mmCIF file of C-alpha atoms in Angstrom:
data_model
loop_
_atom_site.group_PDB
_atom_site.id
_atom_site.type_symbol
_atom_site.label_atom_id
_atom_site.label_comp_id
_atom_site.label_asym_id
_atom_site.label_seq_id
_atom_site.Cartn_x
_atom_site.Cartn_y
_atom_site.Cartn_z
ATOM 1 C CA MET A 912 -9.578 -0.223 -6.052
ATOM 2 C CA MET A 913 -10.702 -2.111 -9.144
ATOM 3 C CA ARG A 914 -11.132 -0.370 -12.502
ATOM 4 C CA VAL A 915 -14.031 -1.347 -14.780
ATOM 5 C CA LEU A 916 -14.991 -0.991 -18.423
ATOM 6 C CA SER A 917 -18.761 -1.294 -18.774
ATOM 7 C CA THR A 918 -20.198 -2.524 -22.093
ATOM 8 C CA PHE A 919 -23.814 -2.595 -23.277
ATOM 9 C CA SER A 920 -24.117 -0.254 -20.315
ATOM 10 C CA GLY A 921 -27.738 0.873 -20.607
ATOM 11 C CA ILE A 922 -28.576 2.907 -17.509
ATOM 12 C CA SER A 923 -25.679 1.130 -15.732
ATOM 13 C CA ALA A 924 -26.881 -0.959 -12.830
ATOM 14 C CA ALA A 925 -23.215 -1.913 -12.436
ATOM 15 C CA SER A 926 -22.227 1.691 -11.650
ATOM 16 C CA CYS A 927 -25.077 2.044 -9.191
ATOM 17 C CA ALA A 928 -24.039 -1.198 -7.467
ATOM 18 C CA TRP A 929 -20.248 -1.064 -7.640
ATOM 19 C CA MET A 930 -19.299 2.568 -7.147
ATOM 20 C CA PRO A 931 -20.322 2.490 -3.452
ATOM 21 C CA LEU A 932 -18.020 -0.536 -3.085
ATOM 22 C CA GLY A 933 -15.039 1.489 -4.326
ATOM 23 C CA PHE A 934 -14.923 0.418 -7.998
ATOM 24 C CA GLU A 935 -13.798 3.037 -10.527
ATOM 25 C CA PHE A 936 -15.384 3.071 -13.986
ATOM 26 C CA ALA A 937 -12.813 3.757 -16.690
ATOM 27 C CA GLY A 938 -15.374 3.863 -19.490
ATOM 28 C CA TYR A 939 -18.798 2.905 -20.823
ATOM 29 C CA CYS A 940 -20.123 1.529 -24.109
ATOM 30 C CA GLU A 941 -23.693 2.607 -24.828
ATOM 31 C CA PRO A 942 -24.879 4.027 -28.179
ATOM 32 C CA ALA A 943 -28.618 4.512 -27.421
ATOM 33 C CA ALA A 944 -29.594 8.175 -27.015
ATOM 34 C CA PHE A 945 -31.743 8.061 -23.879
ATOM 35 C CA GLN A 946 -29.440 5.703 -22.011
ATOM 36 C CA SER A 947 -26.493 7.927 -22.969
ATOM 37 C CA HIS A 948 -28.293 10.877 -21.391
ATOM 38 C CA VAL A 949 -28.731 8.862 -18.182
ATOM 39 C CA LEU A 950 -25.039 7.922 -18.171
ATOM 40 C CA ASN A 951 -24.118 11.574 -18.678
ATOM 41 C CA ALA A 952 -26.347 12.730 -15.808
ATOM 42 C CA ARG A 953 -25.635 9.940 -13.318
ATOM 43 C CA CYS A 954 -22.108 8.721 -14.183
ATOM 44 C CA ASP A 955 -20.516 11.804 -15.781
ATOM 45 C CA ALA A 956 -20.071 9.963 -19.088
ATOM 46 C CA THR A 957 -19.401 11.720 -22.377
ATOM 47 C CA ALA A 958 -21.550 11.528 -25.480
ATOM 48 C CA PRO A 959 -20.869 8.317 -27.461
ATOM 49 C CA LYS A 960 -17.587 8.385 -29.362
ATOM 50 C CA TYR A 961 -18.720 5.846 -31.971
ATOM 51 C CA LEU A 962 -22.253 5.381 -33.321
ATOM 52 C CA PRO A 963 -23.649 2.496 -35.397
ATOM 53 C CA ALA A 964 -24.429 3.291 -39.028
ATOM 54 C CA ASP A 965 -28.176 3.328 -38.476
ATOM 55 C CA PRO A 966 -30.809 6.114 -38.642
ATOM 56 C CA ASP A 967 -31.843 5.296 -35.067
ATOM 57 C CA PHE A 968 -28.479 6.695 -33.956
ATOM 58 C CA ALA A 969 -28.606 10.057 -35.723
ATOM 59 C CA PRO A 970 -25.979 12.445 -34.267
ATOM 60 C CA LYS A 971 -28.589 15.153 -33.607
ATOM 61 C CA LYS A 972 -30.035 13.001 -30.792
ATOM 62 C CA TYR A 973 -26.848 13.499 -28.788
ATOM 63 C CA LYS A 974 -26.260 17.242 -29.148
ATOM 64 C CA SER A 975 -27.674 17.940 -25.691
ATOM 65 C CA ILE A 976 -25.077 15.674 -24.027
ATOM 66 C CA VAL A 977 -22.286 17.985 -22.942
ATOM 67 C CA GLY A 978 -19.216 17.524 -20.786
ATOM 68 C CA GLY A 979 -18.398 14.292 -19.048
ATOM 69 C CA SER A 980 -15.134 13.051 -17.589
ATOM 70 C CA VAL A 981 -15.571 9.332 -18.361
ATOM 71 C CA VAL A 982 -15.490 8.173 -21.964
ATOM 72 C CA ASN A 983 -18.563 6.531 -23.490
ATOM 73 C CA PHE A 984 -17.294 4.607 -26.511
ATOM 74 C CA GLY A 985 -20.816 3.958 -27.775
ATOM 75 C CA ASP A 986 -20.606 1.143 -30.335
ATOM 76 C CA VAL A 987 -18.565 -1.636 -28.726
ATOM 77 C CA THR A 988 -17.497 -3.068 -32.098
ATOM 78 C CA GLN A 989 -15.601 0.102 -33.062
ATOM 79 C CA ILE A 990 -13.259 0.316 -30.052
ATOM 80 C CA SER A 991 -9.671 0.370 -31.283
ATOM 81 C CA ASP A 992 -6.507 -0.901 -29.632
ATOM 82 C CA ASP A 993 -5.423 2.725 -29.226
ATOM 83 C CA ASP A 994 -8.661 3.393 -27.328
ATOM 84 C CA LEU A 995 -7.868 0.516 -24.999
ATOM 85 C CA ARG A 996 -4.275 1.667 -24.460
ATOM 86 C CA ALA A 997 -5.562 5.100 -23.469
ATOM 87 C CA LEU A 998 -7.630 3.514 -20.684
ATOM 88 C CA GLY A 999 -4.575 2.134 -18.894
ATOM 89 C CA PRO A 1000 -4.927 -0.882 -16.564
ATOM 90 C CA VAL A 1001 -8.458 -2.296 -16.293
ATOM 91 C CA ASP A 1002 -9.389 -5.096 -13.893
ATOM 92 C CA VAL A 1003 -12.966 -5.934 -14.893
ATOM 93 C CA LEU A 1004 -14.914 -6.035 -18.157
ATOM 94 C CA GLU A 1005 -18.642 -5.975 -17.442
ATOM 95 C CA GLY A 1006 -21.648 -6.187 -19.738
ATOM 96 C CA GLY A 1007 -24.874 -7.817 -20.760
ATOM 97 C CA SER A 1008 -24.968 -8.225 -24.531
ATOM 98 C CA PRO A 1009 -28.441 -7.872 -26.118
ATOM 99 C CA CYS A 1010 -30.700 -10.589 -24.752
ATOM 100 C CA GLN A 1011 -33.306 -10.457 -27.533
ATOM 101 C CA ALA A 1012 -31.387 -13.032 -29.578
ATOM 102 C CA PHE A 1013 -31.856 -15.565 -26.756
ATOM 103 C CA SER A 1014 -35.300 -14.583 -25.447
ATOM 104 C CA ILE A 1015 -38.821 -15.450 -26.519
ATOM 105 C CA SER A 1016 -39.501 -11.821 -27.464
ATOM 106 C CA GLY A 1017 -36.586 -11.933 -29.909
ATOM 107 C CA LEU A 1018 -37.565 -15.242 -31.539
ATOM 108 C CA ARG A 1019 -34.473 -16.938 -30.055
ATOM 109 C CA ARG A 1020 -32.344 -16.921 -33.218
ATOM 110 C CA GLY A 1021 -29.146 -16.971 -31.133
ATOM 111 C CA LEU A 1022 -25.943 -16.461 -33.102
ATOM 112 C CA GLU A 1023 -27.967 -16.257 -36.329
ATOM 113 C CA ASP A 1024 -29.131 -12.851 -35.031
ATOM 114 C CA ASP A 1025 -26.723 -9.905 -35.389
ATOM 115 C CA ARG A 1026 -27.479 -9.011 -31.777
ATOM 116 C CA GLY A 1027 -26.470 -12.516 -30.716
ATOM 117 C CA ASN A 1028 -23.136 -12.131 -32.475
ATOM 118 C CA LEU A 1029 -22.380 -9.189 -30.196
ATOM 119 C CA THR A 1030 -21.770 -11.869 -27.559
ATOM 120 C CA LEU A 1031 -18.693 -12.998 -29.490
ATOM 121 C CA ALA A 1032 -17.644 -9.381 -30.054
ATOM 122 C CA PHE A 1033 -17.718 -9.053 -26.261
ATOM 123 C CA ALA A 1034 -15.413 -12.089 -25.947
ATOM 124 C CA ASP A 1035 -13.016 -10.628 -28.530
ATOM 125 C CA LEU A 1036 -12.892 -7.364 -26.580
ATOM 126 C CA ALA A 1037 -12.131 -9.275 -23.366
ATOM 127 C CA LEU A 1038 -9.197 -11.067 -24.978
ATOM 128 C CA ARG A 1039 -7.789 -7.852 -26.436
ATOM 129 C CA MET A 1040 -8.061 -6.209 -23.029
ATOM 130 C CA ARG A 1041 -6.296 -9.140 -21.429
ATOM 131 C CA GLU A 1042 -3.267 -8.374 -23.558
ATOM 132 C CA ILE A 1043 -3.468 -4.568 -23.600
ATOM 133 C CA ASN A 1044 -4.999 -3.650 -20.222
ATOM 134 C CA GLY A 1045 -4.022 -6.599 -18.047
ATOM 135 C CA LEU A 1046 -7.696 -7.567 -17.687
ATOM 136 C CA ARG A 1047 -8.284 -9.965 -14.783
ATOM 137 C CA PHE A 1048 -12.046 -10.607 -14.686
ATOM 138 C CA VAL A 1049 -15.080 -10.722 -16.965
ATOM 139 C CA VAL A 1050 -18.703 -10.419 -15.785
ATOM 140 C CA TRP A 1051 -21.427 -11.124 -18.366
ATOM 141 C CA GLU A 1052 -25.219 -11.206 -17.893
ATOM 142 C CA ASN A 1053 -28.072 -12.534 -20.016
ATOM 143 C CA VAL A 1054 -31.447 -14.274 -19.967
ATOM 144 C CA PRO A 1055 -31.718 -17.977 -19.004
ATOM 145 C CA GLY A 1056 -32.744 -18.746 -22.586
ATOM 146 C CA VAL A 1057 -29.069 -18.531 -23.546
ATOM 147 C CA LEU A 1058 -28.547 -21.850 -21.728
ATOM 148 C CA SER A 1059 -30.859 -23.672 -24.162
ATOM 149 C CA ASP A 1060 -30.079 -21.674 -27.309
ATOM 150 C CA GLU A 1061 -29.994 -24.031 -30.317
ATOM 151 C CA THR A 1062 -26.945 -22.232 -31.768
ATOM 152 C CA ASN A 1063 -25.084 -22.812 -28.459
ATOM 153 C CA GLY A 1064 -24.013 -19.186 -28.146
ATOM 154 C CA PHE A 1065 -23.152 -19.793 -24.484
ATOM 155 C CA GLY A 1066 -20.754 -22.608 -25.376
ATOM 156 C CA HIS A 1067 -19.130 -20.440 -28.045
ATOM 157 C CA LEU A 1068 -18.709 -17.577 -25.566
ATOM 158 C CA MET A 1069 -17.056 -19.775 -22.944
ATOM 159 C CA ALA A 1070 -14.796 -21.454 -25.504
ATOM 160 C CA ALA A 1071 -13.664 -18.068 -26.826
ATOM 161 C CA LEU A 1072 -12.852 -16.785 -23.334
ATOM 162 C CA ALA A 1073 -11.087 -19.994 -22.331
ATOM 163 C CA SER A 1074 -9.123 -20.532 -25.534
ATOM 164 C CA GLY A 1075 -7.963 -17.035 -26.281
ATOM 165 C CA GLY A 1076 -10.054 -16.708 -29.454
ATOM 166 C CA ARG A 1077 -12.764 -18.153 -31.642
ATOM 167 C CA GLY A 1078 -10.473 -20.743 -33.196
ATOM 168 C CA VAL A 1079 -11.615 -23.759 -31.171
ATOM 169 C CA HIS A 1080 -14.849 -25.681 -31.123
ATOM 170 C CA ALA A 1081 -17.578 -24.501 -28.786
ATOM 171 C CA LEU A 1082 -17.937 -26.135 -25.411
ATOM 172 C CA VAL A 1083 -20.834 -28.584 -25.513
ATOM 173 C CA PRO A 1084 -23.482 -28.866 -22.791
ATOM 174 C CA PRO A 1085 -23.767 -32.170 -20.931
ATOM 175 C CA GLY A 1086 -27.370 -32.608 -22.066
ATOM 176 C CA ARG A 1087 -29.880 -30.775 -24.243
ATOM 177 C CA SER A 1088 -29.054 -27.521 -22.462
ATOM 178 C CA TRP A 1089 -26.594 -26.051 -20.017
ATOM 179 C CA PRO A 1090 -27.466 -26.459 -16.318
ATOM 180 C CA CYS A 1091 -28.432 -23.435 -14.230
ATOM 181 C CA ALA A 1092 -24.968 -23.389 -12.623
ATOM 182 C CA GLY A 1093 -21.556 -24.676 -13.643
ATOM 183 C CA HIS A 1094 -17.791 -24.359 -13.363
ATOM 184 C CA VAL A 1095 -15.098 -24.723 -16.061
ATOM 185 C CA LEU A 1096 -11.375 -25.094 -15.430
ATOM 186 C CA ALA A 1097 -9.425 -24.317 -18.624
ATOM 187 C CA ASP A 1098 -5.990 -25.679 -17.757
ATOM 188 C CA ASP A 1099 -5.222 -27.707 -20.863
ATOM 189 C CA GLU A 1100 -2.914 -27.231 -23.827
ATOM 190 C CA ASP A 1101 -5.907 -26.353 -26.016
ATOM 191 C CA TYR A 1102 -6.899 -23.492 -23.729
ATOM 192 C CA VAL A 1103 -5.323 -20.568 -21.922
ATOM 193 C CA GLN A 1104 -3.744 -21.837 -18.750
ATOM 194 C CA HIS A 1105 -5.315 -20.792 -15.471
ATOM 195 C CA THR A 1106 -8.507 -19.399 -17.020
ATOM 196 C CA THR A 1107 -11.551 -20.363 -14.973
ATOM 197 C CA LEU A 1108 -15.222 -19.756 -15.701
ATOM 198 C CA ALA A 1109 -18.348 -20.101 -13.602
ATOM 199 C CA TRP A 1110 -21.999 -19.292 -14.174
ATOM 200 C CA ARG A 1111 -25.126 -19.242 -12.070
ATOM 201 C CA VAL A 1112 -28.778 -18.251 -12.475
ATOM 202 C CA PHE A 1113 -29.917 -15.598 -9.988
ATOM 203 C CA ASP A 1114 -33.477 -14.483 -9.216
ATOM 204 C CA SER A 1115 -33.865 -10.849 -8.158
ATOM 205 C CA GLN A 1116 -36.696 -11.575 -5.726
ATOM 206 C CA LEU A 1117 -34.180 -13.476 -3.557
ATOM 207 C CA PHE A 1118 -32.184 -10.252 -3.203
ATOM 208 C CA GLY A 1119 -34.867 -8.197 -1.527
ATOM 209 C CA LEU A 1120 -36.649 -6.964 -4.666
ATOM 210 C CA ALA A 1121 -40.365 -7.174 -5.419
ATOM 211 C CA GLN A 1122 -39.732 -8.659 -8.891
ATOM 212 C CA ARG A 1123 -39.220 -12.136 -10.305
ATOM 213 C CA ARG A 1124 -36.229 -11.810 -12.597
ATOM 214 C CA ALA A 1125 -34.055 -14.826 -13.402
ATOM 215 C CA ARG A 1126 -30.768 -13.979 -15.110
ATOM 216 C CA VAL A 1127 -27.549 -15.859 -15.920
ATOM 217 C CA LEU A 1128 -24.326 -14.352 -14.566
ATOM 218 C CA LEU A 1129 -21.076 -15.660 -16.076
ATOM 219 C CA CYS A 1130 -17.712 -14.829 -14.514
ATOM 220 C CA ALA A 1131 -14.354 -15.515 -16.118
ATOM 221 C CA SER A 1132 -11.084 -15.145 -14.261
ATOM 222 C CA PHE A 1133 -7.793 -14.687 -16.088
ATOM 223 C CA ASP A 1134 -6.079 -14.325 -12.708
ATOM 224 C CA PRO A 1135 -4.428 -17.621 -11.674
ATOM 225 C CA THR A 1136 -4.835 -16.688 -7.997
ATOM 226 C CA VAL A 1137 -8.642 -16.296 -8.196
ATOM 227 C CA ASP A 1138 -10.996 -19.090 -9.246
ATOM 228 C CA ALA A 1139 -14.170 -17.751 -10.871
ATOM 229 C CA GLY A 1140 -16.123 -20.283 -8.834
ATOM 230 C CA SER A 1141 -15.085 -18.519 -5.638
ATOM 231 C CA ILE A 1142 -16.869 -15.405 -6.909
ATOM 232 C CA LEU A 1143 -20.286 -16.867 -7.747
ATOM 233 C CA PHE A 1144 -20.529 -19.811 -5.360
ATOM 234 C CA GLU A 1145 -20.725 -19.507 -1.574
ATOM 235 C CA HIS A 1146 -19.203 -22.020 0.763
ATOM 236 C CA GLU A 1147 -21.288 -23.288 3.647
ATOM 237 C CA GLY A 1148 -21.515 -20.648 6.333
ATOM 238 C CA THR A 1149 -20.597 -17.741 4.018
ATOM 239 C CA ALA A 1150 -23.989 -16.995 2.459
ATOM 240 C CA TRP A 1151 -24.690 -13.514 1.120
ATOM 241 C CA ASP A 1152 -26.583 -11.186 3.418
ATOM 242 C CA PRO A 1153 -27.701 -7.987 1.658
ATOM 243 C CA ALA A 1154 -28.131 -6.311 5.046
ATOM 244 C CA GLU A 1155 -24.344 -6.359 5.417
ATOM 245 C CA ILE A 1156 -24.001 -3.716 2.702
ATOM 246 C CA GLY A 1157 -27.348 -2.073 2.279
ATOM 247 C CA GLU A 1158 -30.894 -2.294 3.466
ATOM 248 C CA ALA A 1159 -33.041 -4.737 1.487
ATOM 249 C CA GLN A 1160 -35.692 -3.177 -0.702
ATOM 250 C CA GLN A 1161 -38.511 -5.661 -0.125
ATOM 251 C CA ALA A 1162 -41.132 -2.935 -0.268
ATOM 252 C CA ALA A 1163 -44.440 -3.286 -2.040
ATOM 253 C CA PRO A 1164 -44.030 -2.445 -5.726
ATOM 254 C CA ALA A 1165 -46.671 0.261 -5.402
ATOM 255 C CA SER A 1166 -44.873 2.282 -2.743
ATOM 256 C CA GLY A 1167 -44.460 5.264 -5.069
ATOM 257 C CA ALA A 1168 -46.643 8.249 -5.743
ATOM 258 C CA GLY A 1169 -50.225 7.535 -6.727
ATOM 259 C CA SER A 1170 -50.856 4.561 -4.401
ATOM 260 C CA ALA A 1171 -54.468 4.108 -3.372
ATOM 261 C CA GLY A 1172 -54.792 2.050 -0.226
ATOM 262 C CA GLU A 1173 -53.418 -1.417 0.437
ATOM 263 C CA LEU A 1174 -51.974 -3.372 -2.475
ATOM 264 C CA VAL A 1175 -53.901 -6.589 -3.102
ATOM 265 C CA TRP A 1176 -52.135 -7.934 -6.207
ATOM 266 C CA PRO A 1177 -49.471 -8.896 -7.182
ATOM 267 C CA PRO A 1178 -47.275 -9.880 -4.207
ATOM 268 C CA VAL A 1179 -44.263 -9.728 -6.540
ATOM 269 C CA LEU A 1180 -44.025 -8.227 -10.025
ATOM 270 C CA GLY A 1181 -43.221 -10.395 -13.003
ATOM 271 C CA THR A 1182 -40.033 -9.788 -14.981
ATOM 272 C CA LEU A 1183 -39.914 -6.215 -16.203
ATOM 273 C CA ASN A 1184 -39.012 -5.762 -19.845
ATOM 274 C CA ALA A 1185 -38.628 -2.852 -22.222
ATOM 275 C CA SER A 1186 -42.256 -2.581 -23.357
ATOM 276 C CA GLY A 1187 -43.814 -0.223 -20.859
ATOM 277 C CA ALA A 1188 -43.606 -1.772 -17.395
ATOM 278 C CA GLY A 1189 -43.849 -5.282 -18.761
ATOM 279 C CA MET A 1190 -47.032 -4.819 -20.776
ATOM 280 C CA SER A 1191 -47.651 -6.303 -24.240
ATOM 281 C CA ARG A 1192 -45.567 -9.369 -23.505
ATOM 282 C CA PRO A 1193 -45.419 -12.204 -26.068
ATOM 283 C CA ALA A 1194 -47.431 -15.298 -25.244
ATOM 284 C CA GLY A 1195 -45.665 -17.626 -22.853
ATOM 285 C CA GLN A 1196 -43.402 -14.941 -21.408
ATOM 286 C CA GLY A 1197 -45.319 -14.332 -18.191
ATOM 287 C CA ASN A 1198 -48.742 -13.655 -16.741
ATOM 288 C CA GLU A 1199 -50.043 -10.250 -17.850
ATOM 289 C CA LEU A 1200 -51.757 -9.869 -14.460
ATOM 290 C CA ASP A 1201 -48.335 -9.793 -12.790
ATOM 291 C CA PHE A 1202 -47.981 -6.249 -14.171
ATOM 292 C CA VAL A 1203 -51.335 -4.842 -13.075
ATOM 293 C CA LEU A 1204 -51.476 -3.345 -9.575
ATOM 294 C CA VAL A 1205 -54.796 -3.953 -7.834
ATOM 295 C CA PHE A 1206 -55.610 -2.034 -4.643
ATOM 296 C CA ALA A 1207 -58.126 -2.664 -1.896
ATOM 297 C CA ASP A 1208 -60.176 0.406 -2.876
ATOM 298 C CA GLY A 1209 -60.694 -0.989 -6.381
ATOM 299 C CA THR A 1210 -57.981 1.057 -8.112
ATOM 300 C CA VAL A 1211 -56.274 -0.833 -10.943
ATOM 301 C CA ARG A 1212 -53.214 0.543 -12.743
ATOM 302 C CA ARG A 1213 -49.802 -0.402 -14.052
ATOM 303 C CA PRO A 1214 -46.574 0.390 -12.149
ATOM 304 C CA THR A 1215 -45.079 3.830 -12.575
ATOM 305 C CA PRO A 1216 -41.477 4.334 -13.759
ATOM 306 C CA LEU A 1217 -40.527 5.166 -10.165
ATOM 307 C CA GLU A 1218 -41.963 1.857 -8.937
ATOM 308 C CA CYS A 1219 -40.136 -0.006 -11.703
ATOM 309 C CA GLU A 1220 -36.884 1.658 -10.640
ATOM 310 C CA ARG A 1221 -37.487 0.401 -7.101
ATOM 311 C CA ALA A 1222 -38.322 -3.093 -8.420
ATOM 312 C CA GLN A 1223 -34.860 -3.109 -10.042
ATOM 313 C CA GLY A 1224 -33.138 -1.675 -6.958
ATOM 314 C CA PHE A 1225 -32.242 1.734 -8.418
ATOM 315 C CA PRO A 1226 -32.367 4.949 -6.407
ATOM 316 C CA ASP A 1227 -35.554 6.927 -6.902
ATOM 317 C CA CYS A 1228 -35.648 8.949 -10.146
ATOM 318 C CA TRP A 1229 -32.401 7.439 -11.503
ATOM 319 C CA THR A 1230 -33.848 7.649 -15.028
ATOM 320 C CA ASP A 1231 -35.724 10.938 -14.556
ATOM 321 C CA VAL A 1232 -33.176 13.052 -16.421
ATOM 322 C CA ALA A 1233 -33.289 15.899 -18.894
ATOM 323 C CA VAL A 1234 -33.175 14.982 -22.562
ATOM 324 C CA GLY A 1235 -32.429 18.275 -24.247
ATOM 325 C CA LYS A 1236 -35.053 20.814 -23.204
ATOM 326 C CA ARG A 1237 -37.537 18.225 -21.919
ATOM 327 C CA GLN A 1238 -37.670 15.629 -19.174
ATOM 328 C CA ALA A 1239 -37.466 11.933 -19.949
ATOM 329 C CA LEU A 1240 -40.676 10.358 -21.244
ATOM 330 C CA ASP A 1241 -42.239 7.480 -19.313
ATOM 331 C CA ILE A 1242 -41.771 5.114 -22.267
ATOM 332 C CA GLU A 1243 -38.057 5.944 -22.369
ATOM 333 C CA ARG A 1244 -37.718 5.272 -18.662
ATOM 334 C CA TYR A 1245 -39.663 1.991 -18.893
ATOM 335 C CA ARG A 1246 -37.391 0.771 -21.694
ATOM 336 C CA GLY A 1247 -34.203 1.741 -19.910
ATOM 337 C CA ILE A 1248 -35.276 0.111 -16.648
ATOM 338 C CA GLY A 1249 -36.669 -3.043 -18.267
ATOM 339 C CA ASN A 1250 -33.473 -3.618 -20.247
ATOM 340 C CA SER A 1251 -31.218 -3.133 -17.242
ATOM 341 C CA MET A 1252 -29.897 -5.456 -14.536
ATOM 342 C CA SER A 1253 -31.046 -5.670 -10.928
ATOM 343 C CA VAL A 1254 -28.791 -3.545 -8.740
ATOM 344 C CA PRO A 1255 -28.662 -5.878 -5.677
ATOM 345 C CA VAL A 1256 -27.673 -8.846 -7.860
ATOM 346 C CA MET A 1257 -24.811 -6.843 -9.358
ATOM 347 C CA GLU A 1258 -23.926 -5.638 -5.870
ATOM 348 C CA PHE A 1259 -23.594 -9.271 -4.778
ATOM 349 C CA VAL A 1260 -21.309 -10.093 -7.713
ATOM 350 C CA GLY A 1261 -19.183 -6.997 -7.165
ATOM 351 C CA TRP A 1262 -18.877 -7.671 -3.449
ATOM 352 C CA ARG A 1263 -17.896 -11.309 -4.027
ATOM 353 C CA LEU A 1264 -15.416 -10.286 -6.729
ATOM 354 C CA MET A 1265 -13.807 -7.771 -4.419
ATOM 355 C CA GLN A 1266 -13.661 -10.289 -1.556
ATOM 356 C CA ALA A 1267 -12.098 -12.994 -3.745
ATOM 357 C CA ALA A 1268 -9.430 -10.605 -5.029
ATOM 358 C CA GLU A 1269 -8.614 -9.385 -1.518
ATOM 359 C CA ILE A 1270 -8.328 -12.938 -0.162
ATOM 360 C CA ALA A 1271 -6.002 -13.899 -3.024
ATOM 361 C CA GLU A 1272 -3.846 -10.813 -2.407
ATOM 362 C CA LYS A 1273 -3.569 -11.566 1.324
ATOM 363 C CA ALA A 1274 -2.618 -15.187 0.578
ATOM 364 C CA LYS A 1275 0.018 -13.993 -1.877
ATOM 365 C CA LYS A 1276 1.588 -11.692 0.712
ATOM 366 C CA ALA A 1277 1.512 -14.394 3.402
ATOM 367 C CA ARG A 1278 3.026 -17.067 1.165
ATOM 368 C CA LYS A 1279 6.668 -17.819 1.794
ATOM 369 C CA PRO A 1280 8.994 -17.444 -1.194
ATOM 370 C CA ASP A 1281 9.373 -20.599 -3.233
ATOM 371 C CA PRO A 1282 12.804 -22.197 -2.474
ATOM 372 C CA VAL A 1283 15.424 -21.695 -5.169
ATOM 373 C CA VAL A 1284 17.688 -24.511 -6.343
ATOM 374 C CA TRP A 1285 21.351 -23.665 -6.969
ATOM 375 C CA LEU A 1286 23.701 -25.979 -8.891
ATOM 376 C CA LYS A 1287 27.473 -26.193 -9.261
ATOM 377 C CA HIS A 1288 29.289 -28.486 -11.676
ATOM 378 C CA GLY A 1289 32.884 -29.690 -11.497
ATOM 379 C CA TRP A 1290 35.139 -32.425 -12.883
ATOM 380 C CA ASP A 1291 36.662 -35.133 -10.703
ATOM 381 C CA ARG A 1292 40.027 -35.755 -12.380
ATOM 382 C CA GLU A 1293 40.745 -38.903 -10.349
ATOM 383 C CA LYS A 1294 37.434 -40.591 -11.170
ATOM 384 C CA ASP A 1295 37.176 -38.897 -14.579
ATOM 385 C CA GLN A 1296 33.522 -37.975 -14.104
ATOM 386 C CA LEU A 1297 31.254 -34.955 -13.738
ATOM 387 C CA LEU A 1298 30.287 -33.953 -10.214
ATOM 388 C CA THR A 1299 27.173 -31.890 -9.437
ATOM 389 C CA GLU A 1300 26.485 -30.140 -6.152
ATOM 390 C CA ALA A 1301 23.042 -28.773 -5.269
ATOM 391 C CA SER A 1302 21.873 -26.318 -2.649
ATOM 392 C CA ILE A 1303 18.370 -25.050 -1.788
ATOM 393 C CA GLY A 1304 17.738 -21.592 -0.400
ATOM 394 C CA ARG A 1305 20.014 -18.590 -0.723
ATOM 395 C CA GLN A 1306 22.978 -18.589 -3.090
ATOM 396 C CA PRO A 1307 25.924 -20.449 -1.537
ATOM 397 C CA ASP A 1308 29.242 -18.708 -1.096
ATOM 398 C CA GLY A 1309 32.007 -19.338 -3.567
ATOM 399 C CA PRO A 1310 32.311 -19.233 -7.346
ATOM 400 C CA GLY A 1311 30.617 -21.533 -9.886
ATOM 401 C CA TRP A 1312 27.056 -21.628 -8.475
ATOM 402 C CA TYR A 1313 24.164 -20.832 -10.835
ATOM 403 C CA ARG A 1314 20.420 -20.560 -10.353
ATOM 404 C CA GLN A 1315 18.522 -23.614 -11.644
ATOM 405 C CA GLY A 1316 15.161 -22.091 -10.728
ATOM 406 C CA SER A 1317 12.506 -22.318 -8.057
ATOM 407 C CA ILE A 1318 10.830 -25.635 -7.286
ATOM 408 C CA ASP A 1319 7.699 -24.514 -9.158
ATOM 409 C CA GLU A 1320 9.695 -23.365 -12.187
ATOM 410 C CA ILE A 1321 11.560 -26.687 -12.389
ATOM 411 C CA GLU A 1322 8.316 -28.673 -12.127
ATOM 412 C CA GLN A 1323 6.693 -26.580 -14.856
ATOM 413 C CA ARG A 1324 9.639 -27.177 -17.202
ATOM 414 C CA GLU A 1325 9.551 -30.905 -16.517
ATOM 415 C CA ASN A 1326 5.780 -31.083 -17.106
ATOM 416 C CA ALA A 1327 6.120 -29.122 -20.349
ATOM 417 C CA GLY A 1328 8.863 -31.514 -21.507
ATOM 418 C CA GLN A 1329 6.683 -34.545 -20.763
ATOM 419 C CA ARG A 1330 3.755 -33.092 -22.717
ATOM 420 C CA GLU A 1331 6.034 -32.438 -25.679
ATOM 421 C CA MET A 1332 7.475 -35.961 -25.470
ATOM 422 C CA PHE A 1333 4.060 -37.630 -25.600
ATOM 423 C CA ALA A 1334 2.407 -35.187 -28.016
#
């Protein structure tokens, strides 16, 4: 079982995708009121522990959130080391920091936007958790615009994760922007040994959903036995088949209540966002007609919240929760769904992560112990010289033998000495 801390949780597509796989969520980080109500109803999360100093996060909005067995820290920037220690061991840090700083709708100010800087706060949290919680993996999601961000927020994020802090220069893309997939091996003296990173752009419509939604998924592995590339990239003959875990949801987007005959347009929805089922999109962000359902009998309407949930892969009515004495408003549900991740995509990442960890564990158990070198020194009085005896394997009988180390340990010491010699 792998334990997860979810950040920028929203309505938590990760929980919906990973809990059926056996993941346990140790905590959430979501300060928004409506999303916190969803987390309370669907994931048994508490009210936020920390709130940003902003009128939008007035404490009275959270009074109706009661109970909860899983902590919701709320504001990710206020989590203390004591908070992390209280969580105990955590295997995975998951989150999608605010995408507005890297998207057209947010003017693409990147790290010059306070929301963009939350990306680096996420990296700092990962590094603290590596030390305190024994963190092994990081999963981060964002819009493809982060790959061409002029402030190179993506390069800064990867450098921070690979180097153990913000103290090194950002990684630089090979061209004007980062490619849609890549792999970084950070095994150099300037970086943390054995850290690997991989990223890939996924489109939700290729995972059985009736929605075009391209998103970047970045994985970092602090575990020397698991390469991040083995999580995101499939080898030939091992392609993902969603039918292996759950039935694909390639249903027409208008399969919910209120349908009127056969759907004529669109065959697939455009990318849902937070502005009411994708409506009122900035110029250049998609075709407005991709969010208008046209039926054979002449009915024209926009998708309902239920249909948007299905287009993201959520169970029906996931966001239809009580907010105090009333039910959730449609606009609240649209925003929560549009800002979330696609469940089948997260299911793929979780499944691959679990498989990679299990394969590494099996290989570790099957690996024979590294041979140990034993040495014994003595003085030849006749020849007046030092004699050294060596033995590999178990400790030889007799006095005077001492452990020099395993083959790997000796090689590592020799390599470290060579690097110091030529530094």
